[in-house]
CSV table of C-alpha atoms and ligand atoms in Angstrom, one decimal:
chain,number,residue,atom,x,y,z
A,1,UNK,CA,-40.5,72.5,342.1
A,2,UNK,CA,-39.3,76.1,342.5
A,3,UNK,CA,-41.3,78.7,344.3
A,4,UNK,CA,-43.4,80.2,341.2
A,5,UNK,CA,-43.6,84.3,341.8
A,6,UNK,CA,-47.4,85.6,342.2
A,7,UNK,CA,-48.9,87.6,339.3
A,8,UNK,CA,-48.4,91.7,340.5
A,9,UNK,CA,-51.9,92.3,341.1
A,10,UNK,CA,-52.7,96.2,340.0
A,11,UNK,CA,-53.7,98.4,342.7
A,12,UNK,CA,-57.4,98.3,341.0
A,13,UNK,CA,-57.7,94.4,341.4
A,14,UNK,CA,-55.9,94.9,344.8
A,15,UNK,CA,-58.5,97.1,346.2
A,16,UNK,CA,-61.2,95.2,344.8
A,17,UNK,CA,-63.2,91.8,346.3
A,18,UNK,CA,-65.1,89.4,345.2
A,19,UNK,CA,-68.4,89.4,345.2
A,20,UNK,CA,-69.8,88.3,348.7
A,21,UNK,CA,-72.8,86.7,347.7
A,22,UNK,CA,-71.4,84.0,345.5
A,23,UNK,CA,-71.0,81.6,347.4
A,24,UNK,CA,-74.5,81.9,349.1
A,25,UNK,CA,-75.9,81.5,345.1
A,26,UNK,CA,-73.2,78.5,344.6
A,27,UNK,CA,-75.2,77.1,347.8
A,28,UNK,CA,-78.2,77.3,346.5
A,29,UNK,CA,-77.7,76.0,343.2
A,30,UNK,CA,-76.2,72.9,344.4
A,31,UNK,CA,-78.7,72.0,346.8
A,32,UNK,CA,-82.3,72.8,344.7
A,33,UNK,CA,-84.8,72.3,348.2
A,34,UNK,CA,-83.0,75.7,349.3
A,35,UNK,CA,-85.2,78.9,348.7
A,36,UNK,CA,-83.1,81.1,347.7
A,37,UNK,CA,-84.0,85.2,348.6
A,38,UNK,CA,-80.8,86.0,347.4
A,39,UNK,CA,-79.9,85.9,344.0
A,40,UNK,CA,-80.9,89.6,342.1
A,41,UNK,CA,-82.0,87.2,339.2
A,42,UNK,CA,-85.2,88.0,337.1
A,43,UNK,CA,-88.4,85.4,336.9
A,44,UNK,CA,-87.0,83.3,334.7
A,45,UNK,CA,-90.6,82.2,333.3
A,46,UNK,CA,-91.3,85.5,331.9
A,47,UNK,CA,-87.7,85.4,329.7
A,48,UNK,CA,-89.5,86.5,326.4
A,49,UNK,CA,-88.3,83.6,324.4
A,50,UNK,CA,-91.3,83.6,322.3
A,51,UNK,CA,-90.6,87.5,321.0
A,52,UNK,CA,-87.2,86.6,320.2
A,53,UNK,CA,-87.5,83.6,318.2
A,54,UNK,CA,-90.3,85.9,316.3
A,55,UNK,CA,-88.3,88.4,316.0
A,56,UNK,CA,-84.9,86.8,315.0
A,57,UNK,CA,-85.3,85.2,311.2
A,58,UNK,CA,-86.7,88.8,310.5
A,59,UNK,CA,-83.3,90.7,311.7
A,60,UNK,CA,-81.5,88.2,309.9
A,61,UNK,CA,-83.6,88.3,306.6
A,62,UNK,CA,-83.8,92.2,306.7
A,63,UNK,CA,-80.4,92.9,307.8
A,64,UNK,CA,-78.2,89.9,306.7
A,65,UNK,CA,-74.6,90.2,307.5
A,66,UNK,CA,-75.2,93.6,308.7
A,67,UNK,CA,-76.9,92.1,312.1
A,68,UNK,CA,-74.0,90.1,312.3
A,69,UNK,CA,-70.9,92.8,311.7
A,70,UNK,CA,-69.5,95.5,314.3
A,71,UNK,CA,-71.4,98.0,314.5
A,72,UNK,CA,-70.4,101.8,315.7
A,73,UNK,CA,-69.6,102.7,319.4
A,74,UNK,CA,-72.6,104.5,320.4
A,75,UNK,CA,-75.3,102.3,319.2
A,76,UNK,CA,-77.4,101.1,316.6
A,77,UNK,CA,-78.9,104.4,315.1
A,78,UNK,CA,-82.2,102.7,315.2
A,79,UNK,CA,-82.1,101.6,318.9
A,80,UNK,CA,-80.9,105.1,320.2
A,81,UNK,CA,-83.9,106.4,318.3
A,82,UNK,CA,-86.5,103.4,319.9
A,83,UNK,CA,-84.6,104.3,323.4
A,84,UNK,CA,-85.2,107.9,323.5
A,85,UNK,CA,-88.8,107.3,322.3
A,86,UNK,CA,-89.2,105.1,325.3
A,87,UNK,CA,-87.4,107.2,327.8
A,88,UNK,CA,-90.0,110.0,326.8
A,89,UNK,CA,-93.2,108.6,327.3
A,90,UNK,CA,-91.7,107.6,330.4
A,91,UNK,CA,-91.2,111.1,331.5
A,92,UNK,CA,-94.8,111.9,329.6
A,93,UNK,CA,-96.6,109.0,331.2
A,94,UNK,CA,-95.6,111.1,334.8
A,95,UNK,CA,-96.5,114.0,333.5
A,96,UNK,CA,-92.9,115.8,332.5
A,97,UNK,CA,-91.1,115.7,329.0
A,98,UNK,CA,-87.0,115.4,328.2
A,99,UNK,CA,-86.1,118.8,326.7
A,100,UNK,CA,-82.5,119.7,324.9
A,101,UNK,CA,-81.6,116.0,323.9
A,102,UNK,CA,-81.9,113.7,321.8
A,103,UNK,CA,-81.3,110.2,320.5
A,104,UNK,CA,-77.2,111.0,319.8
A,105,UNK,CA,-77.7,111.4,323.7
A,106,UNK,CA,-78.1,107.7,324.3
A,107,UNK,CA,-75.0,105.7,324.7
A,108,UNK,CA,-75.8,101.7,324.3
A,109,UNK,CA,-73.6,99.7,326.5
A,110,UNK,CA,-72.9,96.4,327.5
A,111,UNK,CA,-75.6,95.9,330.3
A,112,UNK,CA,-75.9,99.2,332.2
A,113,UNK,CA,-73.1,97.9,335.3
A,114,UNK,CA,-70.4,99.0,331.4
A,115,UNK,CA,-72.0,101.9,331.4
A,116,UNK,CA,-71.8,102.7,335.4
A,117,UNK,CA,-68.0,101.5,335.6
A,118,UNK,CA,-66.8,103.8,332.6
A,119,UNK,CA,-68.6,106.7,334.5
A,120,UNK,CA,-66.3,105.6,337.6
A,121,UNK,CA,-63.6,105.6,335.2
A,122,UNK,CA,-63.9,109.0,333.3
A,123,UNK,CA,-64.9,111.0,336.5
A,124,UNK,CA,-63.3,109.8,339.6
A,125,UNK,CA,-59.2,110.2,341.2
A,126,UNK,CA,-58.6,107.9,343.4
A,127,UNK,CA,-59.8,109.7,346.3
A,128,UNK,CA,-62.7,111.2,345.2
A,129,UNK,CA,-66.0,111.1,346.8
A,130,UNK,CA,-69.0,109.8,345.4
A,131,UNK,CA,-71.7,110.6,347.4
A,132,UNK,CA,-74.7,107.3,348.2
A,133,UNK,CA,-77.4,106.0,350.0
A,134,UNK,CA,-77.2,104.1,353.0
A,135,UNK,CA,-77.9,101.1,352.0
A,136,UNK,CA,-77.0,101.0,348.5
A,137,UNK,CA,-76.4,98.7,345.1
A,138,UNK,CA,-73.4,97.2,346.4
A,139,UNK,CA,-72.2,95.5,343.2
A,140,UNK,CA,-71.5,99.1,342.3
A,141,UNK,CA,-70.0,100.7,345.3
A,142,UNK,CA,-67.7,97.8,345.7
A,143,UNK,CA,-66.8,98.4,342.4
A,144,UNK,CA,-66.1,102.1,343.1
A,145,UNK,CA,-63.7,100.6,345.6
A,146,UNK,CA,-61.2,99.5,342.8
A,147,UNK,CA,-61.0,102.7,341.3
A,148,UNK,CA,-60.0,104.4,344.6
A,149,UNK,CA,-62.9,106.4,345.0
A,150,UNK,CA,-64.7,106.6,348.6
A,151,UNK,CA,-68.7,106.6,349.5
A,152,UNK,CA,-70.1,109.1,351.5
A,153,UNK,CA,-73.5,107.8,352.4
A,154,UNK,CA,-76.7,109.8,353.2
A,155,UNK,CA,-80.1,108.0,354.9
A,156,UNK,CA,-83.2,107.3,353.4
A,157,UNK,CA,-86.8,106.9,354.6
A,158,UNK,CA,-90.1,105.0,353.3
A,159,UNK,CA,-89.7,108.0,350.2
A,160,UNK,CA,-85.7,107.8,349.5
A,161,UNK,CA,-82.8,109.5,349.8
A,162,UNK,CA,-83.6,112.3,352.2
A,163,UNK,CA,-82.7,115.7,351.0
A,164,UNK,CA,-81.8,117.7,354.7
A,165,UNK,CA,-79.4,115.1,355.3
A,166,UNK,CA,-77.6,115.2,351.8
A,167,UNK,CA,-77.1,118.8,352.4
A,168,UNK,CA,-75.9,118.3,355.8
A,169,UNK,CA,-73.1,115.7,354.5
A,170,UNK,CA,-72.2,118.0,351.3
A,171,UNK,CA,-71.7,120.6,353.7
A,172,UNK,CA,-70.1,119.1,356.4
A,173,UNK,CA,-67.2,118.2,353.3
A,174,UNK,CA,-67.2,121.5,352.6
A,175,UNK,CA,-66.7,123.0,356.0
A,176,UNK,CA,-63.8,120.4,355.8
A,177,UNK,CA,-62.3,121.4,352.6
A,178,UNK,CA,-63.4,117.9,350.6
A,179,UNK,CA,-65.8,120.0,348.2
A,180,UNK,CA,-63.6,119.3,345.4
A,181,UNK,CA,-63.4,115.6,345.6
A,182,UNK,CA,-66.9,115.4,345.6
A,183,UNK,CA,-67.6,114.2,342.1
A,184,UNK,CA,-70.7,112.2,341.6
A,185,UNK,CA,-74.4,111.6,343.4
A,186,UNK,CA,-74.5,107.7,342.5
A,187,UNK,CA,-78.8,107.2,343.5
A,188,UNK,CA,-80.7,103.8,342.6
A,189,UNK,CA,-83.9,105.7,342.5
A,190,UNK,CA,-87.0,103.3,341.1
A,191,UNK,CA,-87.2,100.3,343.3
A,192,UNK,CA,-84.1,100.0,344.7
A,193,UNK,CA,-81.7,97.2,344.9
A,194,UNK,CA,-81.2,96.5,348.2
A,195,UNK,CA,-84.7,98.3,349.9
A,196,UNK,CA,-87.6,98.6,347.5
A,197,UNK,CA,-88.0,102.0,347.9
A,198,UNK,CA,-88.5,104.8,345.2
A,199,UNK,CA,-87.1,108.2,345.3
A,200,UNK,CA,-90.3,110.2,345.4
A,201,UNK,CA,-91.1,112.8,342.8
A,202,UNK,CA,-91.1,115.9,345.1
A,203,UNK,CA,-87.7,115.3,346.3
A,204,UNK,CA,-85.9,115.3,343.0
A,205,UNK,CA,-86.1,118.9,342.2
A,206,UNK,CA,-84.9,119.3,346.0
A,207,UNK,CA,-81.8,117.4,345.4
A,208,UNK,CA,-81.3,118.5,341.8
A,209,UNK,CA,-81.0,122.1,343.5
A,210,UNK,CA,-78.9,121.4,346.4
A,211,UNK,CA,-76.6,119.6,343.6
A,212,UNK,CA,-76.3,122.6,341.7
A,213,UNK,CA,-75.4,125.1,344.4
A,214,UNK,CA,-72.7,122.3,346.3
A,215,UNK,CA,-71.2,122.3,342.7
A,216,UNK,CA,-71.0,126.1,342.1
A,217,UNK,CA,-69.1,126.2,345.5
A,218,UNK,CA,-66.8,123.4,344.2
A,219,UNK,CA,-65.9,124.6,341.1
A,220,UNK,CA,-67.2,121.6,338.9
A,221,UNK,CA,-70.2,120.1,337.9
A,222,UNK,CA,-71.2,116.9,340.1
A,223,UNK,CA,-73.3,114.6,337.9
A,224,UNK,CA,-76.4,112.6,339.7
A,225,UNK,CA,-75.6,109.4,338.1
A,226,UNK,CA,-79.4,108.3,338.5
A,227,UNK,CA,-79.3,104.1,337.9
A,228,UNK,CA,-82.8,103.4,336.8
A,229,UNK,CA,-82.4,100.0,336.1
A,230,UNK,CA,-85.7,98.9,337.6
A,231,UNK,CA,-87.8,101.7,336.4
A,232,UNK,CA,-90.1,99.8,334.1
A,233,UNK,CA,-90.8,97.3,336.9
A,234,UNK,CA,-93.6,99.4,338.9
A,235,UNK,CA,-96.4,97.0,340.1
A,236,UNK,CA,-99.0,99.8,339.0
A,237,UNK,CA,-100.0,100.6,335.6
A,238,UNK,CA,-101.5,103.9,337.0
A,239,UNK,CA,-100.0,106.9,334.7
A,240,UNK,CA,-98.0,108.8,337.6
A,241,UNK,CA,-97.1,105.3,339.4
A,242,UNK,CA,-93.9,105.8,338.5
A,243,UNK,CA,-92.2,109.3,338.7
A,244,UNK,CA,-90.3,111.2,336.5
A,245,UNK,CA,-86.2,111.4,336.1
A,246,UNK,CA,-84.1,113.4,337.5
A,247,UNK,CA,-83.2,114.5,334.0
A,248,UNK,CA,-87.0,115.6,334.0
A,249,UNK,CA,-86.1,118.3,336.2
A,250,UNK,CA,-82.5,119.1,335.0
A,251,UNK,CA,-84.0,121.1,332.2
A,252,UNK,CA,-80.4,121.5,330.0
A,253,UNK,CA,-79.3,118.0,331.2
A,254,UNK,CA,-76.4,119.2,332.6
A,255,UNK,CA,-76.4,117.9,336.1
A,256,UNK,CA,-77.7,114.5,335.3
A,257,UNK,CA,-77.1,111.0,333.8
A,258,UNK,CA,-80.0,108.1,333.4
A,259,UNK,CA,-78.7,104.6,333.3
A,260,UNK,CA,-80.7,102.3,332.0
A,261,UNK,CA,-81.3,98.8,331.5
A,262,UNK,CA,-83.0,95.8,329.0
A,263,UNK,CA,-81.4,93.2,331.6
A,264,UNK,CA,-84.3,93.8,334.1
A,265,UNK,CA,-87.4,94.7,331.5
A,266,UNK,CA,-86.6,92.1,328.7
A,267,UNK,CA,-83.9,89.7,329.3
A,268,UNK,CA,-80.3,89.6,331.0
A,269,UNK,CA,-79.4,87.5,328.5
A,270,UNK,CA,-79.1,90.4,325.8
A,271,UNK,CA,-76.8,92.6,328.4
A,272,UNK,CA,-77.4,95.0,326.7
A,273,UNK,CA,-78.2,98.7,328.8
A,274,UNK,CA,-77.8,102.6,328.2
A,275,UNK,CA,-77.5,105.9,329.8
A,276,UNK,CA,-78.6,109.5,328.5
A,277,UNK,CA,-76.1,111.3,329.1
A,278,UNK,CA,-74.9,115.5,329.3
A,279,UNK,CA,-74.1,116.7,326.4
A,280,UNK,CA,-70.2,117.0,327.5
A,281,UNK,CA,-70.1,113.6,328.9
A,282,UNK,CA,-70.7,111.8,325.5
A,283,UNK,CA,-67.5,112.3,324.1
A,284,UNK,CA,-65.7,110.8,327.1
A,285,UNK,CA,-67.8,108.4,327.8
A,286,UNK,CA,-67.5,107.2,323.8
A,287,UNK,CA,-64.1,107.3,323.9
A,288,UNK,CA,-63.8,105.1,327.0
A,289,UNK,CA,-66.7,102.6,325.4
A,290,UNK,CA,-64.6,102.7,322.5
A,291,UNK,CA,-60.8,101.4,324.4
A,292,UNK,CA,-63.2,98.7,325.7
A,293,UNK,CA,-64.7,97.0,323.1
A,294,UNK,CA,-65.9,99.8,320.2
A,295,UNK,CA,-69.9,98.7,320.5
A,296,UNK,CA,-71.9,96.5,322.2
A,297,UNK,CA,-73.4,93.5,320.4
A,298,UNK,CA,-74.9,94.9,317.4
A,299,UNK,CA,-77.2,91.6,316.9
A,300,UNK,CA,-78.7,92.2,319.9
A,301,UNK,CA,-79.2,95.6,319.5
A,302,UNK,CA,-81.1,94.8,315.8
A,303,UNK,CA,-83.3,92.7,318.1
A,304,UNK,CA,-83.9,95.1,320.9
A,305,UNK,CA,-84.9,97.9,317.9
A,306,UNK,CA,-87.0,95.3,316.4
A,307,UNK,CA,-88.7,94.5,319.2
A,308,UNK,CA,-89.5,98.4,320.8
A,309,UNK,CA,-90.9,99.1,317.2
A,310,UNK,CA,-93.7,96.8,317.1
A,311,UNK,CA,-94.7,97.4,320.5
A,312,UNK,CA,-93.8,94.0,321.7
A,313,UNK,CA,-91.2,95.5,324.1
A,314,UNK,CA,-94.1,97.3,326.2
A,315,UNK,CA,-96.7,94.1,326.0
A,316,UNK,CA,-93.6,92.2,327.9
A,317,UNK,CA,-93.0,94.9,330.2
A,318,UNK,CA,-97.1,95.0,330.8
A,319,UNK,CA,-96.5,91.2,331.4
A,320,UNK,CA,-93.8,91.3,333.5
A,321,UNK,CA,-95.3,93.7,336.5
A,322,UNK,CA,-98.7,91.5,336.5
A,323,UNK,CA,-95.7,88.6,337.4
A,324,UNK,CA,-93.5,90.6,340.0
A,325,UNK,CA,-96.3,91.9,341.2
A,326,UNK,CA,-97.9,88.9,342.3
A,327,UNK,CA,-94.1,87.6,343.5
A,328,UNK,CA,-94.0,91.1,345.9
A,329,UNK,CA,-97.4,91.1,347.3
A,330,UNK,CA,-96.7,87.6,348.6
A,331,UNK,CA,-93.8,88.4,350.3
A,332,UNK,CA,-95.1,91.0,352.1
A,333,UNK,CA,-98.2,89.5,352.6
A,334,UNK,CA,-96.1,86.2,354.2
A,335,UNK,CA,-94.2,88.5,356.3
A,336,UNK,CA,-97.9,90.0,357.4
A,337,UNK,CA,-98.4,86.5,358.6
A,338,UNK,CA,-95.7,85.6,360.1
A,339,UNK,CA,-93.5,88.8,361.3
A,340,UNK,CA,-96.8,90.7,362.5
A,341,UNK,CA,-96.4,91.8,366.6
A,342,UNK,CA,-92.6,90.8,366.6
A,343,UNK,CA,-90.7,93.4,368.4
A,344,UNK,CA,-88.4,95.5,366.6
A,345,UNK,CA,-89.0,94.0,362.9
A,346,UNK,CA,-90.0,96.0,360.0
A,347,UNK,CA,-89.9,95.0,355.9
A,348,UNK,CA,-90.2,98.1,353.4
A,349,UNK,CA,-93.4,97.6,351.2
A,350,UNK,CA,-92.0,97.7,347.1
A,351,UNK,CA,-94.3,99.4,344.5
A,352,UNK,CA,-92.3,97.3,342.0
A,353,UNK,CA,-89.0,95.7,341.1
A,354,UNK,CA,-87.9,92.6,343.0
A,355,UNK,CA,-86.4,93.0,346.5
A,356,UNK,CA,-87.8,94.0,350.3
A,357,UNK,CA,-85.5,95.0,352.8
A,358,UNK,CA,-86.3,93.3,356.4
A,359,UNK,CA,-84.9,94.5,359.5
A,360,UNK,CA,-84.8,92.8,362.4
A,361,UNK,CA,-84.5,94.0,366.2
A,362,UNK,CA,-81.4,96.5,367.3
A,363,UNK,CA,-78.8,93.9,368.4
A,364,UNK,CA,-79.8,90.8,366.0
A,365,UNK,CA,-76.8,89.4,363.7
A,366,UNK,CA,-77.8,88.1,360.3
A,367,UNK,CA,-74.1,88.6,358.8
A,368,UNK,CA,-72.3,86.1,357.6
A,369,UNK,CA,-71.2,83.2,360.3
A,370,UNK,CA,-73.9,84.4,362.4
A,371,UNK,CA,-76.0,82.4,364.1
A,372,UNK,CA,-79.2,84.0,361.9
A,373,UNK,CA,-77.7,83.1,359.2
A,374,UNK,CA,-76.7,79.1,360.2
A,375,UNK,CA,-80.4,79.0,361.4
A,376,UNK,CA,-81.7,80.3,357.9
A,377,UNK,CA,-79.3,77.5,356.3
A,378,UNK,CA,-80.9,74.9,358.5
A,379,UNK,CA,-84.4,75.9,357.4
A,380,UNK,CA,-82.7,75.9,354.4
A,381,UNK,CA,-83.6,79.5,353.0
A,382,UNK,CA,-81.1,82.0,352.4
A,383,UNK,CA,-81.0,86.2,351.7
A,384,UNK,CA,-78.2,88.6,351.4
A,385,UNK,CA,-77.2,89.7,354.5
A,386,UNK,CA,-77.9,93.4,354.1
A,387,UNK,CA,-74.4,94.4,355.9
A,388,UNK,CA,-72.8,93.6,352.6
A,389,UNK,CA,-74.6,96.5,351.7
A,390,UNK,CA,-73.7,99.5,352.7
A,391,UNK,CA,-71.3,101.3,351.0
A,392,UNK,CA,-67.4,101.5,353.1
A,393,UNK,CA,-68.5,105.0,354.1
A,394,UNK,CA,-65.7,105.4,356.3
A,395,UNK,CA,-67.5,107.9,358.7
A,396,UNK,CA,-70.1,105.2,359.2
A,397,UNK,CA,-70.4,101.4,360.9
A,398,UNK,CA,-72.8,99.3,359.3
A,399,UNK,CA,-75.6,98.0,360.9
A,400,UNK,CA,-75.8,94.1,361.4
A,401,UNK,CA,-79.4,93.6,361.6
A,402,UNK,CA,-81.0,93.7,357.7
A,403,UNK,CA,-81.5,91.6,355.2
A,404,UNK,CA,-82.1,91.9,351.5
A,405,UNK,CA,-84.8,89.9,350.2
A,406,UNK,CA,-85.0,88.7,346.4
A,407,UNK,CA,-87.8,87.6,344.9
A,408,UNK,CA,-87.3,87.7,341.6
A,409,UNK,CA,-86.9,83.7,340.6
A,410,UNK,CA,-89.2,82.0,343.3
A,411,UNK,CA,-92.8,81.7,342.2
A,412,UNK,CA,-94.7,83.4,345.2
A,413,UNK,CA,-95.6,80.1,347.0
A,414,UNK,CA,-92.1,79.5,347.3
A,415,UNK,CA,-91.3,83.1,348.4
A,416,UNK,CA,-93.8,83.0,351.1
A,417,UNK,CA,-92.2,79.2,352.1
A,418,UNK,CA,-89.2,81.2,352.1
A,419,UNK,CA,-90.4,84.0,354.5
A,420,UNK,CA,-92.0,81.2,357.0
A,421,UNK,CA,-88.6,79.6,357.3
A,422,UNK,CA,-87.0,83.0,358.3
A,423,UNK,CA,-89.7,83.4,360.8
A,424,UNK,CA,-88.9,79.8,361.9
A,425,UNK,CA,-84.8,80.3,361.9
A,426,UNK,CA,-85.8,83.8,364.1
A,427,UNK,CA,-87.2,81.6,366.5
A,428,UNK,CA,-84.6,79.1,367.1
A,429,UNK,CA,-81.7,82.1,367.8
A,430,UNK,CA,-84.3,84.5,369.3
A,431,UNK,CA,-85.9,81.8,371.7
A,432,UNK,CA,-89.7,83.2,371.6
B,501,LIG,C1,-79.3,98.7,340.6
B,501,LIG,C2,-78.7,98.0,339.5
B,501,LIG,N1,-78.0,98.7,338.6
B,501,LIG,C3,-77.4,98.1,337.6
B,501,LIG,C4,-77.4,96.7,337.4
B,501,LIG,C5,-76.7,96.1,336.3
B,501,LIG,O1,-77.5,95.5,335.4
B,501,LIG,P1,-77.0,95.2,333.9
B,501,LIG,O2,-75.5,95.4,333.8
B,501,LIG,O3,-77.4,93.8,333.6
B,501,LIG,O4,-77.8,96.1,333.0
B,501,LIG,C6,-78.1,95.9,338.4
B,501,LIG,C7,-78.1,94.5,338.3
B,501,LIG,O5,-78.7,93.7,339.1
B,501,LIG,C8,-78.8,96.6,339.4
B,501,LIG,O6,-79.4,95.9,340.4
């Protein structure tokens, strides 16, 4: 057979990868007495299949083939009227309110990761900085990777990002002239994906601030692209339990994007998600939606309006943190048990979402072809090895010794089963 020539790859699918945790989630799929702490999925007894079939012969009967036509780029009226609804009684249920907008605003996408890559590809060059945490949502910051651009990370504590050391990175660029390729604050702010932690409420206005003056110095606006995408999922239904936006604070919404989600609150299966946007962002951002695929699923969207206008949208959500709850307290409680008194470990402690970051001593491995990891496999449990991520900050090596914990599709017997067989696999390689 002659040698067939290879496909010429773009440099954007050149820089890219695939997505490292596959194959751990191919592994645990085929063999079903793994635990798996490593698939980002959500509890998949919640998934409101009740609501919808309610909901559904009632779009179809009200709408017809409306429901079932394109609809227009931005989003169904209706949704982008239920969406800003929601988005302020978030702010009001913490005490703030969302001034100068409204819903023309809101820009439904498919799933919120649409809305975060046409963000990438409307405001970075390759070259361009976006600035992160250390660790951070590394389906994104890979991603960032294709279109050239390069994280600059910044540390967080038990409260988030922490603000001294933002404005030590912002101004060690601009001592070295990089100011202008600084182009966006990318911050996973409500429960993070990989830690668990939540950006606290006094440090937003901090940021917000040292945002501003960083971009009068570099001639442009940088956006805090602020992905909420578990912001619904707080444990707590304590008014103030979770805190207000950035865009709270960004009084003219100039400085700030929300990126939202249904995929986490109601169902994945909808992908459908959505970002408030700057006023000046909403053309560009349209225009890109628009080259893509000129409006996400308009049936779905009929049955995500439907369903935030007869309240049934908040019940589930009310349902859903009783549920993840539960899931989160007994992983933390199982690494109480087990992880208590040994040397060097530490787990963040989640107010909500679905994911606790576990580090282990200063010199442990748990990357991939580790010995950690081979251990876990034996035990047969397996996490994301929290190398994969941190961003490729290219100032920075990342640390070997974390591990992202997922809990959102083991019932919490099984995540604590899970936890007990990462204590036992520590004790094989450690030898206590
Ligand atoms: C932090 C974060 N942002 C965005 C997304 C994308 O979600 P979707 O595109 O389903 O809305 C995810 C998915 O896991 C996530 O964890």
């Amino acid at each position: 057979m002659p040698n067939t020539p290879s496909f010429p790859l773009s440099q954007a699918s050149r820089a890219g990868s695939p997505q490292p945790i596959n194959e751990l989630i191919a592994l645990a799929l085929a063999d079903p007495s793994i635990i798996s702490l490593a698939a980002g999925l959500v509890d998949y007894k919640t998934l409101p299949v009740e609501i919808v079939s309610a909901h559904s012969p009632g779009i179809l009967e009200k709408h017809g083939q409306a429901a079932l036509q394109y609809g227009v780029t931005g989003g169904l009226p209706a949704l982008q009227r239920e969406i800003f609804l929601h988005l302020s009684r978030l702010e009001e249920a913490a005490g703030h309110k969302l001034e100068h907008c409204g819903p023309a605003q809101v820009v439904v996408t498919t799933g919120s990761q649409q809305l975060l890559h046409i963000l990438a590809e409307i405001l970075l060059d390759r070259g361009d900085i976006v600035v992160t945490c250390w660790p951070s949502y590394f389906v994104y910051t890979q991603a960032l990777a294709s279109f050239g651009a390069v994280p600059r990370s910044v540390d967080m504590d038990e409260h988030g990002i922490i603000p001294e050391r933002l404005e030590a990175l912002l101004a060690e660029l601009h001592a070295a002239g990089q100011l202008p390729r600084v182009k966006m604050a990318y911050l996973v702010t409500y429960h993070q994906n990989p830690t668990g932690i939540t950006l606290c409420a006094q440090r937003k206005p901090v940021i917000l601030e040292i945002i501003k003056h960083y971009s009068a110095l570099a001639g442009h606006r940088i956006v805090i692209v602020e992905d909420a995408a578990y912001r619904e999922l707080a444990f707590s239904g304590e008014p103030g339990a979770t805190p207000p936006s950035f865009r709270a604070f960004d009084k003219t919404g100039e400085h700030t994007v929300i990126a939202q989600t249904f995929s986490k609150p109601f169902a994945p299966g909808v992908k459908t998600g959505y970002g408030l946007l700057p006023l000046a962002l909403v053309g560009p951002v349209m225009q890109a939606k628009g080259g893509r695929d000129f409006g996400s699923s308009n049936l779905c969207q009929h049955l995500l309006a439907s369903v935030m206008a007869n309240g049934d949208f908040d019940a589930h959500v009310k349902r859903l943190k009783a549920a993840y709850a539960a899931k989160g307290a007994a992983v933390v409680c199982a690494l109480e048990k087990h992880f208590a008194g040994v040397q060097g470990v530490s787990w963040s402690r989640p107010a909500g979402g679905m994911y606790v970051w576990l580090t282990l001593p200063a010199g442990a491995d748990t990357g991939p072809g580790s010995a950690f990891l081979k251990a876990a496999m034996d035990e047969k449990v397996i996490y994301v090895p929290g190398v994969f991520c941190f961003p490729a900050d290219p100032a920075r090596t990342a640390p070997v010794n974390t591990i992202r914990l997922a809990y959102g599709v083991t019932d919490p017997a099984q995540a604590a089963e899970g936890v007990r067989r990462l204590r036992a696999a520590w004790k094989k390689v450690s030898g206590e």
